[in-house]
CSV table of C-alpha atoms in Angstrom, one decimal:
chain,number,residue,atom,x,y,z
A,1,UNK,CA,0.0,0.0,0.0
A,2,UNK,CA,1.3,3.4,-0.9
A,3,UNK,CA,0.5,5.9,1.8
A,4,UNK,CA,1.3,9.6,1.9
A,5,UNK,CA,1.6,11.0,5.5
A,6,UNK,CA,1.0,14.8,5.8
A,7,UNK,CA,2.8,16.1,8.8
A,8,UNK,CA,5.2,13.2,8.9
A,9,UNK,CA,7.6,15.1,11.1
A,10,UNK,CA,5.0,15.7,13.8
A,11,UNK,CA,4.9,13.6,17.0
A,12,UNK,CA,2.1,11.3,15.8
A,13,UNK,CA,3.2,11.6,12.1
A,14,UNK,CA,6.6,10.1,12.9
A,15,UNK,CA,5.1,7.1,14.6
A,16,UNK,CA,2.6,6.5,11.8
A,17,UNK,CA,5.5,6.5,9.3
A,18,UNK,CA,7.6,4.0,11.2
A,19,UNK,CA,4.6,1.7,11.9
A,20,UNK,CA,3.6,1.7,8.2
A,21,UNK,CA,7.2,1.0,7.2
A,22,UNK,CA,7.4,-1.8,9.8
A,23,UNK,CA,4.4,-3.6,8.3
A,24,UNK,CA,5.8,-3.3,4.8
A,25,UNK,CA,3.9,-0.4,3.3
A,26,UNK,CA,5.5,2.1,1.0
A,27,UNK,CA,5.5,5.4,2.9
A,28,UNK,CA,5.8,8.9,1.5
A,29,UNK,CA,6.7,11.3,4.3
A,30,UNK,CA,5.6,14.9,3.6
A,31,UNK,CA,8.1,17.2,5.2
A,32,UNK,CA,8.5,21.0,5.1
A,33,UNK,CA,12.3,21.2,5.8
A,34,UNK,CA,14.8,19.5,3.5
A,35,UNK,CA,17.0,18.7,6.6
A,36,UNK,CA,14.2,16.5,7.9
A,37,UNK,CA,14.5,14.1,4.8
A,38,UNK,CA,17.5,12.0,5.8
A,39,UNK,CA,16.0,10.6,9.0
A,40,UNK,CA,13.0,9.4,7.0
A,41,UNK,CA,15.1,7.9,4.2
A,42,UNK,CA,17.2,6.1,6.9
A,43,UNK,CA,14.0,4.7,8.4
A,44,UNK,CA,12.9,3.3,5.1
A,45,UNK,CA,10.4,5.9,4.0
A,46,UNK,CA,10.6,8.3,1.0
A,47,UNK,CA,10.8,11.9,2.0
A,48,UNK,CA,8.8,14.4,-0.1
A,49,UNK,CA,9.0,18.1,0.1
A,50,UNK,CA,5.5,19.2,0.9
A,51,UNK,CA,4.1,22.6,2.1
A,52,UNK,CA,0.4,23.0,3.0
A,53,UNK,CA,0.7,26.7,2.2
A,54,UNK,CA,0.6,25.7,-1.5
A,55,UNK,CA,-2.5,25.5,-3.7
A,56,UNK,CA,-4.4,22.2,-4.1
A,57,UNK,CA,-3.1,21.6,-7.7
A,58,UNK,CA,0.4,21.9,-6.4
A,59,UNK,CA,-0.2,19.5,-3.5
A,60,UNK,CA,-1.9,17.0,-5.8
A,61,UNK,CA,1.4,16.4,-7.6
A,62,UNK,CA,2.8,14.7,-4.5
A,63,UNK,CA,-0.3,12.5,-4.1
A,64,UNK,CA,-0.3,10.9,-7.6
A,65,UNK,CA,-0.4,7.1,-7.4
A,66,UNK,CA,-1.1,6.9,-3.6
A,67,UNK,CA,-3.6,4.5,-2.2
A,68,UNK,CA,-4.2,6.6,0.9
A,69,UNK,CA,-3.4,9.9,2.6
A,70,UNK,CA,-3.1,10.4,6.3
A,71,UNK,CA,-3.4,14.0,7.6
A,72,UNK,CA,-1.4,14.1,10.8
A,73,UNK,CA,-0.3,17.8,10.5
A,74,UNK,CA,-0.9,20.4,13.1
A,75,UNK,CA,0.3,24.0,13.3
A,76,UNK,CA,1.3,23.2,16.8
A,77,UNK,CA,1.5,25.3,20.0
A,78,UNK,CA,4.5,27.2,18.9
A,79,UNK,CA,2.9,29.1,16.0
A,80,UNK,CA,0.2,31.7,16.1
A,81,UNK,CA,-3.5,31.2,15.3
A,82,UNK,CA,-2.8,32.5,11.8
A,83,UNK,CA,-1.2,29.2,11.2
A,84,UNK,CA,-4.1,27.4,12.8
A,85,UNK,CA,-6.3,29.0,10.1
A,86,UNK,CA,-3.8,28.3,7.3
A,87,UNK,CA,-2.7,24.7,8.2
A,88,UNK,CA,-5.2,23.0,10.5
A,89,UNK,CA,-8.2,24.3,8.6
A,90,UNK,CA,-7.4,25.5,5.1
A,91,UNK,CA,-4.3,23.3,4.7
A,92,UNK,CA,-6.4,20.3,5.6
A,93,UNK,CA,-9.2,21.2,3.2
A,94,UNK,CA,-6.6,21.9,0.4
A,95,UNK,CA,-5.2,18.4,0.9
A,96,UNK,CA,-8.7,17.0,0.5
A,97,UNK,CA,-9.1,18.9,-2.7
A,98,UNK,CA,-5.7,17.7,-3.8
A,99,UNK,CA,-6.6,14.1,-3.0
A,100,UNK,CA,-9.5,14.4,-5.4
A,101,UNK,CA,-7.4,16.0,-8.1
A,102,UNK,CA,-4.8,13.2,-7.8
A,103,UNK,CA,-7.5,10.5,-7.8
A,104,UNK,CA,-6.8,9.3,-4.3
A,105,UNK,CA,-9.9,8.1,-2.5
A,106,UNK,CA,-8.9,7.0,0.9
A,107,UNK,CA,-8.2,9.8,3.5
A,108,UNK,CA,-7.7,9.5,7.2
A,109,UNK,CA,-7.4,12.6,9.4
A,110,UNK,CA,-6.3,13.0,13.0
A,111,UNK,CA,-8.8,15.3,14.6
A,112,UNK,CA,-9.5,15.7,18.4
A,113,UNK,CA,-12.0,14.5,21.0
A,114,UNK,CA,-15.2,16.6,21.3
A,115,UNK,CA,-14.6,18.4,18.0
A,116,UNK,CA,-18.2,17.7,16.8
A,117,UNK,CA,-19.7,19.3,20.0
A,118,UNK,CA,-18.9,23.0,20.4
A,119,UNK,CA,-20.3,23.0,24.0
A,120,UNK,CA,-17.5,20.6,25.0
A,121,UNK,CA,-14.5,22.3,23.5
A,122,UNK,CA,-11.9,23.1,26.2
A,123,UNK,CA,-12.1,26.8,26.8
A,124,UNK,CA,-8.4,27.6,26.3
A,125,UNK,CA,-8.3,25.6,23.0
A,126,UNK,CA,-11.5,26.9,21.5
A,127,UNK,CA,-9.9,28.7,18.5
A,128,UNK,CA,-8.0,25.5,17.6
A,129,UNK,CA,-11.2,23.5,17.9
A,130,UNK,CA,-12.9,25.9,15.5
A,131,UNK,CA,-10.3,25.0,12.8
A,132,UNK,CA,-10.5,21.3,13.4
A,133,UNK,CA,-14.3,21.4,13.4
A,134,UNK,CA,-14.6,23.0,10.1
A,135,UNK,CA,-12.0,20.8,8.5
A,136,UNK,CA,-13.8,17.7,9.7
A,137,UNK,CA,-17.1,19.0,8.6
A,138,UNK,CA,-15.7,19.8,5.1
A,139,UNK,CA,-14.4,16.3,4.8
A,140,UNK,CA,-17.7,14.8,5.8
A,141,UNK,CA,-20.0,16.9,3.7
A,142,UNK,CA,-18.1,18.5,0.9
A,143,UNK,CA,-15.9,15.7,-0.4
A,144,UNK,CA,-16.6,12.2,-1.7
A,145,UNK,CA,-13.4,10.8,-0.1
A,146,UNK,CA,-13.5,7.4,1.6
A,147,UNK,CA,-12.7,9.2,4.9
A,148,UNK,CA,-12.1,8.2,8.5
A,149,UNK,CA,-11.9,10.9,11.2
A,150,UNK,CA,-10.0,9.9,14.3
A,151,UNK,CA,-10.7,12.0,17.4
A,152,UNK,CA,-8.3,11.0,20.1
A,153,UNK,CA,-8.6,12.3,23.7
A,154,UNK,CA,-5.8,14.2,25.5
A,155,UNK,CA,-2.5,13.1,23.9
A,156,UNK,CA,0.2,11.8,26.2
A,157,UNK,CA,3.7,10.5,25.4
A,158,UNK,CA,3.6,7.3,27.5
A,159,UNK,CA,4.4,4.0,25.9
A,160,UNK,CA,1.7,2.5,23.7
A,161,UNK,CA,-0.8,0.1,25.5
A,162,UNK,CA,-2.3,-1.4,22.3
A,163,UNK,CA,-5.7,-1.0,23.9
A,164,UNK,CA,-8.4,1.7,23.5
A,165,UNK,CA,-12.0,2.5,24.1
A,166,UNK,CA,-13.8,3.9,21.0
A,167,UNK,CA,-16.5,6.5,21.3
A,168,UNK,CA,-16.4,6.8,25.1
A,169,UNK,CA,-19.0,8.7,27.0
A,170,UNK,CA,-16.5,10.9,28.8
A,171,UNK,CA,-13.1,12.2,27.9
A,172,UNK,CA,-9.8,10.7,28.6
A,173,UNK,CA,-6.1,10.3,27.7
A,174,UNK,CA,-4.5,8.3,24.9
A,175,UNK,CA,-0.9,7.8,24.0
A,176,UNK,CA,0.4,9.2,20.7
A,177,UNK,CA,1.7,5.7,20.0
A,178,UNK,CA,-1.8,4.2,20.3
A,179,UNK,CA,-3.2,6.9,18.1
A,180,UNK,CA,-0.6,6.0,15.5
A,181,UNK,CA,-1.3,2.3,15.8
A,182,UNK,CA,-5.0,2.9,15.4
A,183,UNK,CA,-4.5,5.2,12.4
A,184,UNK,CA,-2.4,2.5,10.7
A,185,UNK,CA,-5.0,-0.1,11.5
A,186,UNK,CA,-7.7,2.2,10.1
A,187,UNK,CA,-6.0,2.1,6.7
A,188,UNK,CA,-6.4,-1.7,6.5
A,189,UNK,CA,-10.0,-1.7,7.8
A,190,UNK,CA,-12.6,-0.8,5.2
A,191,UNK,CA,-15.3,-0.9,8.0
A,192,UNK,CA,-13.8,2.4,9.2
A,193,UNK,CA,-14.7,4.2,6.0
A,194,UNK,CA,-17.2,7.0,6.5
A,195,UNK,CA,-16.8,6.9,10.2
A,196,UNK,CA,-15.9,9.4,12.9
A,197,UNK,CA,-14.2,7.6,15.7
A,198,UNK,CA,-13.4,9.0,19.1
A,199,UNK,CA,-10.7,7.1,21.0
A,200,UNK,CA,-9.1,7.0,24.4
A,201,UNK,CA,-7.0,4.4,26.1
A,202,UNK,CA,-9.1,1.5,27.4
A,203,UNK,CA,-9.5,-2.2,27.5
A,204,UNK,CA,-10.1,-3.3,23.9
A,205,UNK,CA,-7.2,-4.4,21.8
A,206,UNK,CA,-6.9,-2.0,18.8
A,207,UNK,CA,-7.2,-4.8,16.3
A,208,UNK,CA,-10.7,-5.5,17.6
A,209,UNK,CA,-11.6,-1.9,18.4
A,210,UNK,CA,-11.0,-0.8,14.8
A,211,UNK,CA,-13.6,-3.2,13.5
A,212,UNK,CA,-16.3,-2.0,15.9
B,1,UNK,CA,-39.3,45.4,9.0
B,2,UNK,CA,-37.5,44.2,12.1
B,3,UNK,CA,-33.8,43.8,11.5
B,4,UNK,CA,-31.1,42.6,13.9
B,5,UNK,CA,-27.6,43.9,13.1
B,6,UNK,CA,-24.8,41.8,14.4
B,7,UNK,CA,-21.7,44.0,14.9
B,8,UNK,CA,-23.8,47.2,15.0
B,9,UNK,CA,-20.9,49.1,16.6
B,10,UNK,CA,-18.5,48.4,13.7
B,11,UNK,CA,-17.8,50.9,11.0
B,12,UNK,CA,-20.2,49.4,8.5
B,13,UNK,CA,-22.6,48.2,11.2
B,14,UNK,CA,-23.2,51.7,12.5
B,15,UNK,CA,-24.0,53.0,9.0
B,16,UNK,CA,-26.4,50.1,8.3
B,17,UNK,CA,-28.2,50.8,11.6
B,18,UNK,CA,-28.7,54.5,10.8
B,19,UNK,CA,-29.8,53.9,7.2
B,20,UNK,CA,-32.4,51.3,8.4
B,21,UNK,CA,-33.7,53.7,11.1
B,22,UNK,CA,-33.8,56.5,8.5
B,23,UNK,CA,-36.1,54.5,6.2
B,24,UNK,CA,-38.4,53.6,9.1
B,25,UNK,CA,-37.4,50.0,9.9
B,26,UNK,CA,-37.2,48.8,13.5
B,27,UNK,CA,-33.6,48.1,14.2
B,28,UNK,CA,-32.0,45.9,16.9
B,29,UNK,CA,-28.4,46.8,17.3
B,30,UNK,CA,-26.4,43.9,18.7
B,31,UNK,CA,-23.6,45.4,20.9
B,32,UNK,CA,-21.0,43.8,23.2
B,33,UNK,CA,-20.4,46.7,25.6
B,34,UNK,CA,-23.3,48.2,27.7
B,35,UNK,CA,-21.8,51.7,27.2
B,36,UNK,CA,-22.4,51.4,23.5
B,37,UNK,CA,-26.2,51.3,24.1
B,38,UNK,CA,-27.0,54.9,24.6
B,39,UNK,CA,-25.8,56.1,21.2
B,40,UNK,CA,-28.0,53.6,19.5
B,41,UNK,CA,-31.0,54.4,21.6
B,42,UNK,CA,-30.5,58.1,20.9
B,43,UNK,CA,-30.3,57.3,17.2
B,44,UNK,CA,-33.7,55.5,17.3
B,45,UNK,CA,-32.5,51.9,17.4
B,46,UNK,CA,-32.9,49.4,20.2
B,47,UNK,CA,-29.7,48.2,21.7
B,48,UNK,CA,-29.4,44.5,22.5
B,49,UNK,CA,-26.6,43.0,24.5
B,50,UNK,CA,-25.1,40.3,22.2
B,51,UNK,CA,-21.9,38.3,22.3
B,52,UNK,CA,-20.8,36.0,19.5
B,53,UNK,CA,-18.8,33.9,22.0
B,54,UNK,CA,-22.2,32.5,23.3
B,55,UNK,CA,-23.8,29.3,22.1
B,56,UNK,CA,-26.4,29.3,19.2
B,57,UNK,CA,-29.4,28.8,21.5
B,58,UNK,CA,-28.3,31.8,23.6
B,59,UNK,CA,-27.9,33.9,20.5
B,60,UNK,CA,-31.3,32.8,19.2
B,61,UNK,CA,-33.1,34.5,22.1
B,62,UNK,CA,-32.1,37.9,20.6
B,63,UNK,CA,-33.3,36.9,17.2
B,64,UNK,CA,-36.9,36.0,18.1
B,65,UNK,CA,-39.4,37.9,15.9
B,66,UNK,CA,-36.9,39.4,13.6
B,67,UNK,CA,-37.6,39.6,9.8
B,68,UNK,CA,-33.9,39.6,8.9
B,69,UNK,CA,-30.4,39.4,10.3
B,70,UNK,CA,-27.4,41.3,9.0
B,71,UNK,CA,-24.0,40.0,10.0
B,72,UNK,CA,-21.6,43.0,9.9
B,73,UNK,CA,-19.3,41.9,12.7
B,74,UNK,CA,-15.6,41.5,12.4
B,75,UNK,CA,-13.0,40.7,14.9
B,76,UNK,CA,-11.0,43.6,13.5
B,77,UNK,CA,-7.3,44.3,13.1
B,78,UNK,CA,-6.7,45.0,16.8
B,79,UNK,CA,-7.4,41.5,18.0
B,80,UNK,CA,-5.5,38.3,17.3
B,81,UNK,CA,-6.3,35.5,14.9
B,82,UNK,CA,-7.8,33.6,17.8
B,83,UNK,CA,-10.7,36.0,17.5
B,84,UNK,CA,-10.8,35.7,13.7
B,85,UNK,CA,-11.5,32.0,14.3
B,86,UNK,CA,-14.0,32.6,17.1
B,87,UNK,CA,-15.9,35.6,15.6
B,88,UNK,CA,-15.5,35.8,11.8
B,89,UNK,CA,-15.8,32.1,11.4
B,90,UNK,CA,-17.5,30.3,14.3
B,91,UNK,CA,-19.4,33.4,15.5
B,92,UNK,CA,-20.8,33.8,12.0
B,93,UNK,CA,-21.9,30.1,11.8
B,94,UNK,CA,-23.3,30.2,15.3
B,95,UNK,CA,-25.5,33.2,14.3
B,96,UNK,CA,-26.7,31.2,11.3
B,97,UNK,CA,-27.7,28.3,13.5
B,98,UNK,CA,-29.3,30.8,15.9
B,99,UNK,CA,-31.3,32.3,13.0
B,100,UNK,CA,-32.7,28.9,12.3
B,101,UNK,CA,-33.5,28.2,15.9
B,102,UNK,CA,-35.3,31.6,16.1
B,103,UNK,CA,-37.2,31.0,12.9
B,104,UNK,CA,-35.6,33.9,11.0
B,105,UNK,CA,-35.2,33.1,7.4
B,106,UNK,CA,-33.5,36.2,5.9
B,107,UNK,CA,-29.7,36.5,6.5
B,108,UNK,CA,-27.3,39.0,4.9
B,109,UNK,CA,-23.6,38.8,5.6
B,110,UNK,CA,-20.8,41.2,4.8
B,111,UNK,CA,-17.9,39.2,3.4
B,112,UNK,CA,-15.0,40.3,1.2
B,113,UNK,CA,-13.9,40.5,-2.4
B,114,UNK,CA,-12.2,37.4,-3.8
B,115,UNK,CA,-13.2,35.3,-0.8
B,116,UNK,CA,-14.5,32.5,-3.1
B,117,UNK,CA,-11.1,32.2,-4.9
B,118,UNK,CA,-8.2,31.2,-2.6
B,119,UNK,CA,-5.6,32.0,-5.3
B,120,UNK,CA,-6.7,35.7,-5.2
B,121,UNK,CA,-6.6,36.2,-1.4
B,122,UNK,CA,-4.3,39.1,-0.5
B,123,UNK,CA,-1.1,37.5,0.9
B,124,UNK,CA,-1.0,39.4,4.2
B,125,UNK,CA,-4.7,38.8,4.8
B,126,UNK,CA,-4.8,35.1,4.0
B,127,UNK,CA,-5.7,33.8,7.6
B,128,UNK,CA,-8.6,36.3,7.7
B,129,UNK,CA,-9.8,35.1,4.3
B,130,UNK,CA,-9.8,31.5,5.5
B,131,UNK,CA,-12.3,32.5,8.2
B,132,UNK,CA,-14.5,34.4,5.8
B,133,UNK,CA,-14.4,31.7,3.2
B,134,UNK,CA,-15.6,28.9,5.5
B,135,UNK,CA,-18.3,31.1,7.0
B,136,UNK,CA,-19.6,31.9,3.5
B,137,UNK,CA,-19.4,28.3,2.4
B,138,UNK,CA,-21.3,27.2,5.5
B,139,UNK,CA,-24.1,29.7,4.7
B,140,UNK,CA,-24.4,28.6,1.1
B,141,UNK,CA,-24.2,24.8,1.7
B,142,UNK,CA,-25.1,24.0,5.2
B,143,UNK,CA,-28.1,26.3,5.9
B,144,UNK,CA,-31.5,26.8,4.3
B,145,UNK,CA,-31.4,30.5,5.1
B,146,UNK,CA,-32.6,33.0,2.5
B,147,UNK,CA,-29.1,34.4,2.3
B,148,UNK,CA,-27.2,37.1,0.5
B,149,UNK,CA,-23.4,37.3,0.7
B,150,UNK,CA,-22.0,40.7,-0.1
B,151,UNK,CA,-18.3,40.8,-1.0
B,152,UNK,CA,-17.1,44.4,-1.2
B,153,UNK,CA,-13.7,45.4,-2.4
B,154,UNK,CA,-11.1,47.3,-0.4
B,155,UNK,CA,-13.0,49.4,2.1
B,156,UNK,CA,-12.5,53.2,2.3
B,157,UNK,CA,-14.0,55.9,4.5
B,158,UNK,CA,-14.8,58.4,1.8
B,159,UNK,CA,-18.3,59.8,1.4
B,160,UNK,CA,-20.8,57.5,-0.2
B,161,UNK,CA,-21.2,57.8,-4.0
B,162,UNK,CA,-24.4,55.8,-4.3
B,163,UNK,CA,-23.0,54.0,-7.3
B,164,UNK,CA,-21.4,50.6,-7.7
B,165,UNK,CA,-20.3,47.9,-10.1
B,166,UNK,CA,-21.4,44.5,-9.1
B,167,UNK,CA,-19.3,41.4,-9.8
B,168,UNK,CA,-16.4,43.3,-11.4
B,169,UNK,CA,-13.7,41.4,-13.2
B,170,UNK,CA,-10.9,43.1,-11.2
B,171,UNK,CA,-10.7,44.4,-7.7
B,172,UNK,CA,-11.3,47.9,-6.5
B,173,UNK,CA,-12.4,50.1,-3.7
B,174,UNK,CA,-15.7,50.9,-2.2
B,175,UNK,CA,-16.8,53.2,0.5
B,176,UNK,CA,-18.2,51.7,3.7
B,177,UNK,CA,-21.1,54.0,3.2
B,178,UNK,CA,-22.0,52.4,-0.1
B,179,UNK,CA,-21.6,48.9,1.3
B,180,UNK,CA,-24.1,49.9,4.0
B,181,UNK,CA,-26.5,51.4,1.5
B,182,UNK,CA,-26.2,48.2,-0.7
B,183,UNK,CA,-26.8,46.0,2.3
B,184,UNK,CA,-29.9,47.9,3.3
B,185,UNK,CA,-31.2,47.8,-0.3
B,186,UNK,CA,-30.5,44.0,-0.3
B,187,UNK,CA,-32.9,43.5,2.5
B,188,UNK,CA,-35.7,45.0,0.4
B,189,UNK,CA,-34.8,43.1,-2.7
B,190,UNK,CA,-35.9,39.5,-2.9
B,191,UNK,CA,-34.0,39.1,-6.2
B,192,UNK,CA,-30.8,39.1,-4.1
B,193,UNK,CA,-31.8,35.9,-2.1
B,194,UNK,CA,-29.4,33.1,-2.7
B,195,UNK,CA,-26.8,35.3,-4.4
B,196,UNK,CA,-23.2,36.1,-3.7
B,197,UNK,CA,-22.5,39.7,-4.9
B,198,UNK,CA,-19.1,41.3,-5.3
B,199,UNK,CA,-19.2,45.1,-5.3
B,200,UNK,CA,-16.9,48.0,-5.8
B,201,UNK,CA,-17.6,51.6,-6.5
B,202,UNK,CA,-18.7,52.2,-10.1
B,203,UNK,CA,-21.3,53.7,-12.4
B,204,UNK,CA,-24.5,52.0,-11.6
B,205,UNK,CA,-26.9,53.5,-9.0
B,206,UNK,CA,-27.3,51.1,-6.1
B,207,UNK,CA,-31.1,51.0,-6.6
B,208,UNK,CA,-30.6,49.5,-10.0
B,209,UNK,CA,-27.4,47.5,-9.2
B,210,UNK,CA,-29.1,45.6,-6.4
B,211,UNK,CA,-31.7,44.3,-8.9
B,212,UNK,CA,-29.2,42.9,-11.3
């Protein structure tokens, strides 16, 4: 399977790349800085210069021939909300348009817990949630992509547990490693197409949880 | 006609309020600060405490019984892009949802020239355009409101000319006074329902241009 990972250099992106490589997929790691390339090449992925500030037809060139795209990019806490608008919202939507232009159908995005319900957005993160919300909504209603929207709880850096609870009633934490494992499993699980899946760490092995 | 103006204290909002009052409409001026109320009351409008940070059901209370809503709010150049996300995008969409909850059908929004075409967004204003773009798109595709989207060119503070060019090929300037006059005319012109109208100053009297 040929998978393009947008935001490959991010904390979750890196883990998705290495897990895909480990299971024998051909991985194209979208990176912004040329000096990020070598580490991906060394790890068995193919590094591709990729900048979400570009227009959809430019992004599409990088997607040609892919079987799936994973959007794991995030403007991050170190940039301003201008980049939240440009990357988390418009960058995401441009990558969806680019997927269509390139003829790629499968599209998985890493979103966030509670994104669909404005009343539950954490107060300090509301502007970020606005961006994620409208990107998710665009994917669901304005594209015909075979999408999966993953909405993990509070991200932590502990070791992966391999176990989750999907669509929990309350919030919770989840390791970035388990989010990456779940995202990789999603790509191999057609039952996840068209679904929005909230996930926190829990008791169900990911292999089973991804089928639910 | 009972009209609620969101962002009544803004530069265009104030002009819309006074023009509506002048032609005999009942105007409800949505304001954030209580000390803004007196000036509107003195001018013959009714001041209503209104904060776009609230949830749609809260906003809806202010819209009950209105014939139309005009969205003339903008987070403005003095706040950060967090407020661009919260007000220009999510605030706008929440007001659309509130309109539906309150049973108000007619909704006019002040957007900006070139908003529909990402490639033409002015570089320095791109994050602002992201917010306006997704708000406009939501209005067009995710609501059943009887909408009009006005997309004026570069706003200037000169005296109104009363004349515009609609849907020009190139960009241009327009006075805030003429934008307000056009918005007020839009409310009285059913032919504008369901339309996105770009406008700059030009040669056609607004009364005729609004019918085009």
